Amino acid sequence: MADDAALPVTDESLREEVRAWLAAHWTDPLQGEAERKAWMAKVVEGRWAVPRWPTEWMGRGLSDAQGRIVEREFAAVGAPGTGQDRTNLWANTLLARGTQALKDKLLAPLLRGEVGMCLLYSEPGAGSDLAGVRTRADRQGDHFVVNGQKVWTSYAASADYGMLIARTDWDVPKHRGISFFFLPMKQPGVEVRPLRQITGESQFNEVFITDAVCPAENLLGELGQGWGVLQTALAYERSVMGEGARGPRSGVSEGPGEPLIALAREAGVLSDPLIRQEIARVVGLKKLNALNSARAKADLKQGTTSALMSLGKLAMSRILHEEARVRTLILGAASLLEGPDHPRAEDANFLTLNAYFTSIGGGTDQIQRNIIGERVLGLPKEPEVDRDIPFREVRTS
């Protein structure tokens, strides 16, 4: 990668550079996985994957506004790969808090999409209160030995690494004894068991960790300071979840524009005033969330957190539930059907069930309301009787 990548002087010069680069390199569409990987490597090599990052870390040092220019030019031709300085949870967390050795090893592969990742946060006894984790990591020479159990872990079966929070000090209050790691997943001490979801899929898993080994260089942040690293990671996760979510799984296109309008037109009910009002409500929520997300991202700096991200995450949860409800309303009795012969009803039912994923993942709706109340609105914090006592003294049920 060239070390003399010059920063664009003006928005127009940047726009011209992006367009020229895309004209020289982009081929639409990408044919297969090998071609996709080759394309992602080109984007990283060209310093377009993370244009807001520093030049020493594959970026261009652009402002957020100029980063958006790059994203718009890529979107205009349908090219993927840029904007990962906003959307790549794993790489952003690693850049902000990782060791030099781990960044040298994993940052570029993460940006190229060559490394599978998962989140090892929640436990059977520590879901909403993540500070109550009991998975432990004990230092032994140049590595940590990890023992415990995690649950609700998406894509654990295919992941190469898991972003793990584990307790490394039991003699301090719960928030101060947690450390944050990149745990290698493909080793004998990690057992993954799928959990069947209401949608019939098994993206969630429970993970049993027995004497698994994690190199000391895979520690992010200081020992015992993992709670702060976790807040950085959660901010990026909520940012991504606040911007969008999984759509219909039938694969049947609803055409351009607002999908609810297209569905209502197809169903012959677009002139119904009640349907129009319900669609308008959902569209309004989407527009409001987009504006709030822009405000939150302006507030979020690399490696920091922003309580405003909770607004977007909570809003997206509501949007998904509302959109699924309106889809059902539009279809009427036809929504009772299912299967590949009835793709619209199949999509409505799937989205209704899958909406609960966003109500739970990345922090439940209830937790987001607490964060908004305490950190955005300045309301009194909920009492925590175990906040300031050594964790080994905390009572468990």
CSV table of C-alpha atoms in Angstrom, one decimal:
chain,number,residue,atom,x,y,z
A,1,MET,CA,0.0,0.0,0.0
A,2,ALA,CA,1.4,3.4,-0.9
A,3,ASP,CA,2.4,5.6,2.0
A,4,ASP,CA,2.1,8.9,0.1
A,5,ALA,CA,-1.7,8.9,-0.4
A,6,ALA,CA,-2.5,12.6,-0.7
A,7,LEU,CA,-5.5,14.0,1.1
A,8,PRO,CA,-8.1,15.6,-1.3
A,9,VAL,CA,-8.0,19.4,-1.1
A,10,THR,CA,-11.6,19.9,-2.0
A,11,ASP,CA,-14.8,18.0,-2.1
A,12,GLU,CA,-14.8,18.2,-5.9
A,13,SER,CA,-11.3,16.8,-6.3
A,14,LEU,CA,-12.2,14.0,-4.0
A,15,ARG,CA,-15.3,13.2,-6.0
A,16,GLU,CA,-13.3,13.2,-9.2
A,17,GLU,CA,-10.7,10.9,-7.7
A,18,VAL,CA,-13.3,8.4,-6.5
A,19,ARG,CA,-15.1,8.4,-9.8
A,20,ALA,CA,-11.9,7.9,-11.7
A,21,TRP,CA,-10.8,5.0,-9.4
A,22,LEU,CA,-14.2,3.3,-9.7
A,23,ALA,CA,-14.2,3.7,-13.5
A,24,ALA,CA,-10.8,2.0,-13.6
A,25,HIS,CA,-11.5,-0.9,-11.1
A,26,TRP,CA,-15.2,-1.6,-10.7
A,27,THR,CA,-16.9,-4.4,-12.6
A,28,ASP,CA,-20.6,-4.9,-12.1
A,29,PRO,CA,-21.7,-7.4,-11.1
A,30,LEU,CA,-19.2,-9.3,-9.0
A,31,GLN,CA,-19.1,-13.0,-10.1
A,32,GLY,CA,-18.8,-15.3,-7.2
A,33,GLU,CA,-17.0,-15.2,-3.8
A,34,ALA,CA,-13.5,-15.2,-5.2
A,35,GLU,CA,-14.2,-12.0,-7.3
A,36,ARG,CA,-15.9,-10.4,-4.2
A,37,LYS,CA,-12.8,-11.0,-2.1
A,38,ALA,CA,-10.6,-9.6,-4.9
A,39,TRP,CA,-12.7,-6.5,-5.0
A,40,MET,CA,-12.6,-6.0,-1.3
A,41,ALA,CA,-8.8,-6.3,-1.4
A,42,LYS,CA,-8.7,-3.6,-4.0
A,43,VAL,CA,-10.9,-1.3,-2.0
A,44,VAL,CA,-8.7,-1.7,1.1
A,45,GLU,CA,-5.5,-1.2,-1.0
A,46,GLY,CA,-7.0,1.9,-2.5
A,47,ARG,CA,-7.7,3.3,1.0
A,48,TRP,CA,-11.4,3.6,0.3
A,49,ALA,CA,-12.6,1.0,2.8
A,50,VAL,CA,-12.1,3.3,5.8
A,51,PRO,CA,-11.5,6.8,4.3
A,52,ARG,CA,-12.0,8.5,7.7
A,53,TRP,CA,-9.2,6.5,9.4
A,54,PRO,CA,-5.7,7.8,9.7
A,55,THR,CA,-3.4,7.2,6.7
A,56,GLU,CA,-1.1,4.9,8.8
A,57,TRP,CA,-4.1,2.5,9.1
A,58,MET,CA,-5.3,2.2,5.5
A,59,GLY,CA,-7.3,5.4,5.7
A,60,ARG,CA,-7.2,8.9,4.2
A,61,GLY,CA,-7.8,11.0,7.2
A,62,LEU,CA,-11.0,12.5,5.7
A,63,SER,CA,-13.7,14.3,7.6
A,64,ASP,CA,-17.1,12.6,8.1
A,65,ALA,CA,-18.6,14.8,5.4
A,66,GLN,CA,-16.0,13.8,2.9
A,67,GLY,CA,-16.3,10.2,3.9
A,68,ARG,CA,-20.0,10.5,2.9
A,69,ILE,CA,-18.9,11.7,-0.5
A,70,VAL,CA,-16.9,8.6,-1.0
A,71,GLU,CA,-19.9,6.4,0.2
A,72,ARG,CA,-22.3,8.2,-2.2
A,73,GLU,CA,-20.0,7.7,-5.2
A,74,PHE,CA,-19.6,4.0,-4.4
A,75,ALA,CA,-23.4,3.7,-3.9
A,76,ALA,CA,-24.0,5.4,-7.3
A,77,VAL,CA,-22.4,2.5,-9.1
A,78,GLY,CA,-23.5,-0.2,-6.7
A,79,ALA,CA,-20.0,-0.9,-5.5
A,80,PRO,CA,-19.6,-2.4,-1.9
A,81,GLY,CA,-16.7,-2.0,0.5
A,82,THR,CA,-16.5,1.6,1.6
A,83,GLY,CA,-17.8,3.2,4.8
A,84,GLN,CA,-16.5,0.5,7.1
A,85,ASP,CA,-15.1,3.2,9.4
A,86,ARG,CA,-18.8,3.6,10.4
A,87,THR,CA,-20.2,0.1,10.0
A,88,ASN,CA,-17.4,-2.4,10.7
A,89,LEU,CA,-17.9,-3.1,14.5
A,90,TRP,CA,-15.0,-5.4,14.8
A,91,ALA,CA,-12.4,-3.3,12.9
A,92,ASN,CA,-13.4,0.0,14.6
A,93,THR,CA,-13.2,-1.5,18.1
A,94,LEU,CA,-9.8,-3.1,17.3
A,95,LEU,CA,-8.4,0.1,15.9
A,96,ALA,CA,-9.5,2.1,18.9
A,97,ARG,CA,-8.4,-0.3,21.7
A,98,GLY,CA,-6.3,-3.2,20.3
A,99,THR,CA,-2.6,-3.9,20.7
A,100,GLN,CA,-0.2,-3.0,17.9
A,101,ALA,CA,0.4,-6.7,17.3
A,102,LEU,CA,-3.3,-7.5,17.0
A,103,LYS,CA,-4.0,-4.6,14.7
A,104,ASP,CA,-1.1,-5.6,12.5
A,105,LYS,CA,-2.5,-9.1,12.3
A,106,LEU,CA,-6.2,-8.6,11.9
A,107,LEU,CA,-7.2,-5.1,10.8
A,108,ALA,CA,-6.6,-5.6,7.1
A,109,PRO,CA,-8.2,-9.1,7.0
A,110,LEU,CA,-11.3,-7.7,8.9
A,111,LEU,CA,-11.7,-5.0,6.3
A,112,ARG,CA,-11.4,-7.5,3.5
A,113,GLY,CA,-14.0,-9.7,5.1
A,114,GLU,CA,-11.7,-12.6,5.5
A,115,VAL,CA,-12.2,-13.1,9.3
A,116,GLY,CA,-15.5,-14.3,10.8
A,117,MET,CA,-16.5,-12.7,14.1
A,118,CYS,CA,-19.0,-13.1,16.9
A,119,LEU,CA,-19.9,-11.4,20.2
A,120,LEU,CA,-19.3,-13.3,23.5
A,121,TYR,CA,-21.1,-10.9,25.8
A,122,SER,CA,-24.3,-12.3,27.3
A,123,GLU,CA,-24.5,-15.2,29.8
A,124,PRO,CA,-27.4,-17.1,31.3
A,125,GLY,CA,-27.0,-15.0,34.5
A,126,ALA,CA,-25.8,-11.8,32.8
A,127,GLY,CA,-27.9,-10.5,30.0
A,128,SER,CA,-29.3,-7.0,30.7
A,129,ASP,CA,-26.7,-6.5,33.4
A,130,LEU,CA,-23.5,-7.4,31.4
A,131,ALA,CA,-21.4,-6.3,34.3
A,132,GLY,CA,-22.4,-9.4,36.1
A,133,VAL,CA,-20.5,-11.8,33.8
A,134,ARG,CA,-18.9,-14.8,35.5
A,135,THR,CA,-16.9,-16.2,32.6
A,136,ARG,CA,-13.3,-15.9,33.9
A,137,ALA,CA,-10.0,-15.3,32.2
A,138,ASP,CA,-6.9,-16.2,34.3
A,139,ARG,CA,-3.4,-15.1,33.3
A,140,GLN,CA,-0.8,-17.8,32.8
A,141,GLY,CA,2.4,-16.5,31.3
A,142,ASP,CA,1.9,-15.1,27.8
A,143,HIS,CA,-1.8,-16.1,27.6
A,144,PHE,CA,-5.1,-16.3,29.5
A,145,VAL,CA,-7.1,-19.4,30.2
A,146,VAL,CA,-10.8,-18.8,29.8
A,147,ASN,CA,-13.7,-20.8,31.4
A,148,GLY,CA,-17.4,-20.0,31.3
A,149,GLN,CA,-20.6,-19.9,29.2
A,150,LYS,CA,-22.1,-17.4,26.8
A,151,VAL,CA,-25.5,-17.4,25.1
A,152,TRP,CA,-27.4,-15.7,22.3
A,153,THR,CA,-24.2,-15.6,20.2
A,154,SER,CA,-24.9,-15.0,16.5
A,155,TYR,CA,-22.7,-16.8,14.0
A,156,ALA,CA,-20.6,-18.5,16.6
A,157,ALA,CA,-20.3,-21.7,14.6
A,158,SER,CA,-18.5,-20.0,11.7
A,159,ALA,CA,-16.5,-17.3,13.6
A,160,ASP,CA,-12.7,-17.2,13.8
A,161,TYR,CA,-12.7,-14.9,16.8
A,162,GLY,CA,-15.2,-13.8,19.4
A,163,MET,CA,-15.2,-10.4,21.1
A,164,LEU,CA,-15.2,-11.6,24.7
A,165,ILE,CA,-15.8,-10.0,28.0
A,166,ALA,CA,-14.6,-12.0,31.0
A,167,ARG,CA,-13.8,-11.4,34.6
A,168,THR,CA,-10.1,-11.0,35.5
A,169,ASP,CA,-10.5,-9.6,39.0
A,170,TRP,CA,-13.0,-10.8,41.5
A,171,ASP,CA,-11.9,-8.5,44.4
A,172,VAL,CA,-13.1,-5.2,42.9
A,173,PRO,CA,-16.6,-3.9,42.0
A,174,LYS,CA,-18.2,-5.6,39.1
A,175,HIS,CA,-17.5,-2.9,36.4
A,176,ARG,CA,-13.8,-2.7,37.3
A,177,GLY,CA,-12.9,-6.4,37.1
A,178,ILE,CA,-13.8,-7.1,33.5
A,179,SER,CA,-11.4,-7.4,30.6
A,180,PHE,CA,-12.0,-7.5,26.8
A,181,PHE,CA,-10.4,-10.0,24.4
A,182,PHE,CA,-10.4,-11.3,20.9
A,183,LEU,CA,-10.8,-15.0,21.7
A,184,PRO,CA,-9.8,-17.5,19.0
A,185,MET,CA,-12.9,-19.6,18.4
A,186,LYS,CA,-11.5,-22.6,16.5
A,187,GLN,CA,-9.9,-24.5,19.3
A,188,PRO,CA,-10.8,-27.6,21.4
A,189,GLY,CA,-11.9,-25.6,24.4
A,190,VAL,CA,-14.8,-23.8,22.6
A,191,GLU,CA,-18.0,-25.8,22.0
A,192,VAL,CA,-20.9,-24.2,20.1
A,193,ARG,CA,-24.5,-25.4,20.3
A,194,PRO,CA,-27.1,-23.9,18.0
A,195,LEU,CA,-30.4,-22.5,19.5
A,196,ARG,CA,-33.5,-22.9,17.3
A,197,GLN,CA,-35.3,-19.6,16.9
A,198,ILE,CA,-39.0,-18.9,16.3
A,199,THR,CA,-38.2,-18.1,12.6
A,200,GLY,CA,-36.9,-21.7,12.2
A,201,GLU,CA,-33.3,-20.5,11.9
A,202,SER,CA,-30.4,-21.1,14.3
A,203,GLN,CA,-28.3,-18.0,14.0
A,204,PHE,CA,-28.1,-17.8,17.8
A,205,ASN,CA,-25.9,-20.2,19.7
A,206,GLU,CA,-24.8,-21.0,23.2
A,207,VAL,CA,-21.0,-21.3,23.7
A,208,PHE,CA,-19.3,-23.4,26.4
A,209,ILE,CA,-15.7,-22.4,27.0
A,210,THR,CA,-13.5,-24.8,28.9
A,211,ASP,CA,-9.8,-24.0,29.4
A,212,ALA,CA,-9.7,-22.1,26.1
A,213,VAL,CA,-6.4,-20.2,25.4
A,214,CYS,CA,-6.3,-16.5,24.5
A,215,PRO,CA,-3.0,-14.9,23.7
A,216,ALA,CA,-2.2,-11.9,26.0
A,217,GLU,CA,-1.7,-9.7,22.9
A,218,ASN,CA,-5.5,-10.3,22.2
A,219,LEU,CA,-6.4,-8.1,25.2
A,220,LEU,CA,-8.1,-4.9,24.1
A,221,GLY,CA,-7.5,-1.9,26.5
A,222,GLU,CA,-5.9,-2.3,29.9
A,223,LEU,CA,-6.5,-5.3,32.1
A,224,GLY,CA,-9.6,-4.8,34.2
A,225,GLN,CA,-10.8,-1.9,32.0
A,226,GLY,CA,-12.9,-3.9,29.6
A,227,TRP,CA,-16.1,-2.2,30.5
A,228,GLY,CA,-14.9,1.0,28.7
A,229,VAL,CA,-13.9,-1.1,25.7
A,230,LEU,CA,-17.3,-2.7,25.7
A,231,GLN,CA,-19.1,0.7,25.6
A,232,THR,CA,-17.1,1.6,22.5
A,233,ALA,CA,-18.0,-1.7,20.8
A,234,LEU,CA,-21.7,-1.4,21.8
A,235,ALA,CA,-21.8,2.2,20.4
A,236,TYR,CA,-20.7,0.9,17.0
A,237,GLU,CA,-23.1,-2.1,17.2
A,238,ARG,CA,-26.1,0.1,18.1
A,239,SER,CA,-25.0,2.5,15.3
A,240,VAL,CA,-25.3,-0.3,12.7
A,241,MET,CA,-28.5,-1.6,14.2
A,242,GLY,CA,-30.0,1.9,14.3
A,243,GLU,CA,-29.4,2.4,10.6
A,244,GLY,CA,-31.0,-0.7,9.2
A,245,ALA,CA,-31.9,-4.3,9.7
A,246,ARG,CA,-32.5,-7.6,7.9
A,247,GLY,CA,-35.2,-7.4,5.3
A,248,PRO,CA,-37.5,-10.0,3.8
A,249,ARG,CA,-36.0,-13.4,3.2
A,250,SER,CA,-38.1,-14.5,0.2
A,251,GLY,CA,-35.8,-12.8,-2.3
A,252,VAL,CA,-38.8,-11.5,-4.3
A,253,SER,CA,-38.2,-7.9,-5.2
A,254,GLU,CA,-40.8,-5.2,-4.2
A,255,GLY,CA,-39.2,-2.7,-6.6
A,256,PRO,CA,-37.6,0.7,-5.8
A,257,GLY,CA,-38.8,3.1,-3.2
A,258,GLU,CA,-40.6,2.6,0.0
A,259,PRO,CA,-41.5,-1.2,0.2
A,260,LEU,CA,-44.8,-0.6,2.1
A,261,ILE,CA,-46.0,1.6,-0.7
A,262,ALA,CA,-45.1,-0.9,-3.3
A,263,LEU,CA,-46.8,-3.7,-1.3
A,264,ALA,CA,-49.9,-1.7,-0.9
A,265,ARG,CA,-50.0,-0.8,-4.6
A,266,GLU,CA,-49.5,-4.5,-5.4
A,267,ALA,CA,-52.3,-5.5,-3.0
A,268,GLY,CA,-54.7,-2.9,-4.5
A,269,VAL,CA,-55.2,-1.0,-1.2
A,270,LEU,CA,-53.0,2.0,-1.7
A,271,SER,CA,-56.0,4.3,-1.9
A,272,ASP,CA,-57.3,3.1,1.5
A,273,PRO,CA,-56.9,6.1,3.9
A,274,LEU,CA,-56.2,4.0,6.9
A,275,ILE,CA,-53.5,2.1,5.0
A,276,ARG,CA,-52.0,5.4,3.8
A,277,GLN,CA,-52.0,6.8,7.3
A,278,GLU,CA,-50.2,3.7,8.7
A,279,ILE,CA,-47.6,3.8,6.0
A,280,ALA,CA,-47.0,7.5,6.5
A,281,ARG,CA,-46.4,6.8,10.2
A,282,VAL,CA,-43.7,4.2,9.5
A,283,VAL,CA,-42.1,6.4,6.8
A,284,GLY,CA,-42.1,9.3,9.3
A,285,LEU,CA,-40.3,7.1,11.9
A,286,LYS,CA,-37.7,6.1,9.3
A,287,LYS,CA,-37.0,9.7,8.4
A,288,LEU,CA,-36.8,10.8,12.0
A,289,ASN,CA,-34.4,7.9,12.8
A,290,ALA,CA,-32.2,8.9,9.8
A,291,LEU,CA,-31.9,12.4,11.2
A,292,ASN,CA,-31.2,11.2,14.7
A,293,SER,CA,-28.5,8.8,13.4
A,294,ALA,CA,-26.8,11.6,11.6
A,295,ARG,CA,-26.8,13.6,14.9
A,296,ALA,CA,-25.5,10.7,16.8
A,297,LYS,CA,-22.6,10.0,14.4
A,298,ALA,CA,-21.6,13.6,14.5
A,299,ASP,CA,-21.4,13.2,18.3
A,300,LEU,CA,-19.4,9.9,18.0
A,301,LYS,CA,-15.7,10.2,17.6
A,302,GLN,CA,-13.4,7.3,16.8
A,303,GLY,CA,-12.9,5.1,19.9
A,304,THR,CA,-15.5,6.9,22.0
A,305,THR,CA,-19.2,6.2,22.9
A,306,SER,CA,-22.4,8.1,22.4
A,307,ALA,CA,-25.6,7.6,24.4
A,308,LEU,CA,-27.5,9.0,21.4
A,309,MET,CA,-26.8,5.7,19.6
A,310,SER,CA,-29.4,4.1,21.9
A,311,LEU,CA,-32.1,6.4,20.4
A,312,GLY,CA,-31.4,5.0,16.9
A,313,LYS,CA,-31.2,1.4,18.1
A,314,LEU,CA,-34.5,1.8,20.0
A,315,ALA,CA,-36.1,3.6,17.1
A,316,MET,CA,-35.1,0.8,14.7
A,317,SER,CA,-36.7,-1.8,16.9
A,318,ARG,CA,-39.9,0.1,16.9
A,319,ILE,CA,-39.7,0.6,13.1
A,320,LEU,CA,-39.3,-3.1,12.5
A,321,HIS,CA,-42.3,-4.1,14.7
A,322,GLU,CA,-44.4,-1.4,13.1
A,323,GLU,CA,-43.4,-2.2,9.5
A,324,ALA,CA,-44.2,-5.9,10.1
A,325,ARG,CA,-47.6,-4.9,11.6
A,326,VAL,CA,-48.5,-2.7,8.6
A,327,ARG,CA,-47.4,-5.4,6.2
A,328,THR,CA,-49.9,-7.7,7.9
A,329,LEU,CA,-52.6,-5.0,7.8
A,330,ILE,CA,-52.0,-4.5,4.0
A,331,LEU,CA,-52.3,-8.2,3.2
A,332,GLY,CA,-55.3,-8.8,5.5
A,333,ALA,CA,-56.4,-12.4,5.5
A,334,ALA,CA,-53.8,-13.3,3.0
A,335,SER,CA,-51.2,-12.9,5.7
A,336,LEU,CA,-52.3,-16.2,7.2
A,337,LEU,CA,-50.6,-18.0,4.3
A,338,GLU,CA,-47.0,-19.0,4.3
A,339,GLY,CA,-44.4,-20.9,2.2
A,340,PRO,CA,-42.7,-20.1,-1.2
A,341,ASP,CA,-46.0,-20.0,-3.0
A,342,HIS,CA,-47.0,-17.0,-1.0
A,343,PRO,CA,-43.8,-14.8,-0.7
A,344,ARG,CA,-45.5,-11.6,0.5
A,345,ALA,CA,-47.2,-13.4,3.4
A,346,GLU,CA,-44.1,-15.3,4.1
A,347,ASP,CA,-42.1,-12.1,4.3
A,348,ALA,CA,-44.7,-10.4,6.6
A,349,ASN,CA,-44.7,-13.3,9.0
A,350,PHE,CA,-40.9,-13.7,9.0
A,351,LEU,CA,-40.4,-10.0,9.6
A,352,THR,CA,-43.0,-10.0,12.4
A,353,LEU,CA,-41.1,-12.8,14.2
A,354,ASN,CA,-37.6,-11.6,13.4
A,355,ALA,CA,-38.4,-8.1,14.7
A,356,TYR,CA,-37.8,-9.4,18.2
A,357,PHE,CA,-34.2,-10.0,17.3
A,358,THR,CA,-33.6,-6.3,17.2
A,359,SER,CA,-35.6,-5.8,20.5
A,360,ILE,CA,-33.0,-8.0,22.2
A,361,GLY,CA,-29.7,-7.8,20.3
A,362,GLY,CA,-27.3,-5.0,21.1
A,363,GLY,CA,-29.1,-4.3,24.4
A,364,THR,CA,-32.8,-4.8,25.0
A,365,ASP,CA,-35.3,-2.1,24.4
A,366,GLN,CA,-35.7,-1.7,28.1
A,367,ILE,CA,-32.0,-1.2,28.6
A,368,GLN,CA,-31.9,1.4,25.8
A,369,ARG,CA,-34.7,3.3,27.6
A,370,ASN,CA,-32.6,3.3,30.8
A,371,ILE,CA,-29.6,4.7,28.9
A,372,ILE,CA,-31.6,7.4,27.2
A,373,GLY,CA,-33.3,8.4,30.5
A,374,GLU,CA,-30.0,8.5,32.5
A,375,ARG,CA,-27.4,9.7,30.0
A,376,VAL,CA,-29.5,11.8,27.5
A,377,LEU,CA,-32.3,13.1,29.7
A,378,GLY,CA,-30.3,13.3,32.9
A,379,LEU,CA,-32.8,11.4,35.0
A,380,PRO,CA,-31.7,9.7,38.3
A,381,LYS,CA,-30.0,6.3,37.9
A,382,GLU,CA,-31.6,3.1,38.9
A,383,PRO,CA,-30.3,1.9,42.3
A,384,GLU,CA,-27.6,-0.8,42.2
A,385,VAL,CA,-27.0,-2.3,45.6
A,386,ASP,CA,-24.0,-4.4,44.3
A,387,ARG,CA,-22.3,-1.7,42.3
A,388,ASP,CA,-19.6,-0.8,44.8
A,389,ILE,CA,-18.8,-4.1,46.5
A,390,PRO,CA,-16.2,-6.7,45.5
A,391,PHE,CA,-17.7,-8.9,42.9
A,392,ARG,CA,-17.0,-12.1,44.8
A,393,GLU,CA,-19.3,-10.8,47.5
A,394,VAL,CA,-22.2,-10.2,45.1
A,395,ARG,CA,-25.1,-12.5,45.9
A,396,THR,CA,-26.4,-14.8,43.2
A,397,SER,CA,-29.8,-16.6,43.0
